[in-house]
Tab-separated table of C-alpha atoms in Angstrom:
chain	number	residue	atom	x	y	z
A	1	UNK	CA	314.787	-69.139	238.672
A	2	UNK	CA	315.717	-68.107	242.238
A	3	UNK	CA	319.348	-69.179	241.844
A	4	UNK	CA	321.631	-66.224	241.011
A	5	UNK	CA	323.614	-66.590	237.826
A	6	UNK	CA	327.141	-65.283	237.300
A	7	UNK	CA	327.136	-63.319	234.038
A	8	UNK	CA	329.597	-64.058	231.254
A	9	UNK	CA	332.378	-61.595	230.677
A	10	UNK	CA	331.130	-60.836	227.177
A	11	UNK	CA	327.786	-59.810	228.607
A	12	UNK	CA	329.273	-57.317	231.035
A	13	UNK	CA	330.307	-54.032	229.484
A	14	UNK	CA	333.710	-52.839	230.459
A	15	UNK	CA	333.454	-49.590	232.382
A	16	UNK	CA	336.068	-46.947	231.709
A	17	UNK	CA	336.513	-45.305	235.106
A	18	UNK	CA	339.310	-43.059	233.896
A	19	UNK	CA	336.885	-40.797	232.046
A	20	UNK	CA	334.403	-40.541	234.909
A	21	UNK	CA	334.751	-37.617	237.295
A	22	UNK	CA	333.172	-37.587	240.713
A	23	UNK	CA	330.997	-34.651	241.611
A	24	UNK	CA	332.679	-32.293	244.099
A	25	UNK	CA	331.300	-32.343	247.618
A	26	UNK	CA	328.964	-29.553	248.486
A	27	UNK	CA	329.911	-27.932	251.769
A	28	UNK	CA	328.115	-25.011	253.283
A	29	UNK	CA	330.738	-22.491	254.380
A	30	UNK	CA	329.887	-20.342	257.342
A	31	UNK	CA	331.708	-17.029	257.598
A	32	UNK	CA	334.008	-16.812	260.599
A	33	UNK	CA	333.459	-13.597	262.513
A	34	UNK	CA	336.367	-11.391	263.500
A	35	UNK	CA	336.835	-9.979	266.989
A	36	UNK	CA	335.700	-6.594	265.701
A	37	UNK	CA	332.454	-8.070	264.332
A	38	UNK	CA	331.845	-9.921	267.583
A	39	UNK	CA	332.388	-6.740	269.603
A	40	UNK	CA	329.875	-4.853	267.464
A	41	UNK	CA	327.345	-7.676	267.691
A	42	UNK	CA	327.777	-7.909	271.449
A	43	UNK	CA	326.870	-4.281	271.960
A	44	UNK	CA	324.221	-4.202	269.242
A	45	UNK	CA	322.071	-7.207	270.091
A	46	UNK	CA	320.352	-7.581	273.439
A	47	UNK	CA	320.336	-11.371	272.982
A	48	UNK	CA	324.016	-11.440	273.983
A	49	UNK	CA	323.324	-9.479	277.134
A	50	UNK	CA	321.390	-12.258	278.841
A	51	UNK	CA	322.365	-15.879	279.361
A	52	UNK	CA	319.568	-18.454	279.166
A	53	UNK	CA	317.105	-15.589	279.411
A	54	UNK	CA	317.779	-15.317	283.146
A	55	UNK	CA	321.336	-14.121	283.827
A	56	UNK	CA	321.945	-10.447	283.050
A	57	UNK	CA	325.331	-9.900	281.383
A	58	UNK	CA	325.048	-6.124	280.947
A	59	UNK	CA	327.541	-5.400	283.751
A	60	UNK	CA	330.051	-7.768	282.195
A	61	UNK	CA	329.687	-6.306	278.709
A	62	UNK	CA	330.247	-2.782	280.033
A	63	UNK	CA	333.666	-3.605	281.499
A	64	UNK	CA	335.051	-5.880	278.792
A	65	UNK	CA	338.416	-4.648	277.557
A	66	UNK	CA	338.914	-4.093	273.836
A	67	UNK	CA	341.167	-6.491	271.972
A	68	UNK	CA	344.028	-4.035	271.423
A	69	UNK	CA	344.377	-3.543	275.191
A	70	UNK	CA	344.718	-7.224	276.036
A	71	UNK	CA	346.753	-8.405	273.068
A	72	UNK	CA	350.340	-9.259	274.035
A	73	UNK	CA	353.344	-10.048	271.887
A	74	UNK	CA	354.599	-13.617	271.892
A	75	UNK	CA	357.789	-13.961	273.890
A	76	UNK	CA	359.952	-17.058	273.643
A	77	UNK	CA	361.110	-18.522	276.917
A	78	UNK	CA	364.587	-19.798	277.545
A	79	UNK	CA	364.354	-22.605	280.096
A	80	UNK	CA	367.683	-21.874	281.778
A	81	UNK	CA	366.981	-18.152	282.079
A	82	UNK	CA	363.435	-18.728	283.362
A	83	UNK	CA	364.575	-21.329	285.906
A	84	UNK	CA	367.321	-19.023	287.208
A	85	UNK	CA	364.922	-16.085	287.488
A	86	UNK	CA	362.240	-18.038	289.372
A	87	UNK	CA	364.695	-19.770	291.685
A	88	UNK	CA	366.379	-16.457	292.582
A	89	UNK	CA	362.982	-14.926	293.408
A	90	UNK	CA	362.143	-17.919	295.612
A	91	UNK	CA	365.490	-17.670	297.430
A	92	UNK	CA	364.919	-13.930	297.972
A	93	UNK	CA	361.452	-14.587	299.426
A	94	UNK	CA	362.857	-17.367	301.624
A	95	UNK	CA	365.629	-15.061	302.904
A	96	UNK	CA	363.068	-12.336	303.696
A	97	UNK	CA	360.924	-14.865	305.554
A	98	UNK	CA	363.941	-16.053	307.573
A	99	UNK	CA	364.941	-12.500	308.503
A	100	UNK	CA	361.373	-11.702	309.626
A	101	UNK	CA	361.340	-14.818	311.840
A	102	UNK	CA	364.616	-13.758	313.474
A	103	UNK	CA	363.266	-10.279	314.257
């Protein structure tokens, strides 16, 4: 009675998996805050003005720059142009250093 028995094929019902549909996963979606929302929350809630309940961040929050002031356009760099520009600046600095040593 303790020995497992392999069932006959006639005894096993054939399962039609093509008609079965899996349940979709349930995922809790958290809303991603925009910079504008974060700025409003930072000034509105005092919880963001202290770190670990000990460090006062009020001075930092007063001088934070708004997003439109720090946003910069993306500029593509050309390696040859950038290398030439940096090397010419270095040569100019080196020449100025040499002329100051001679004086």
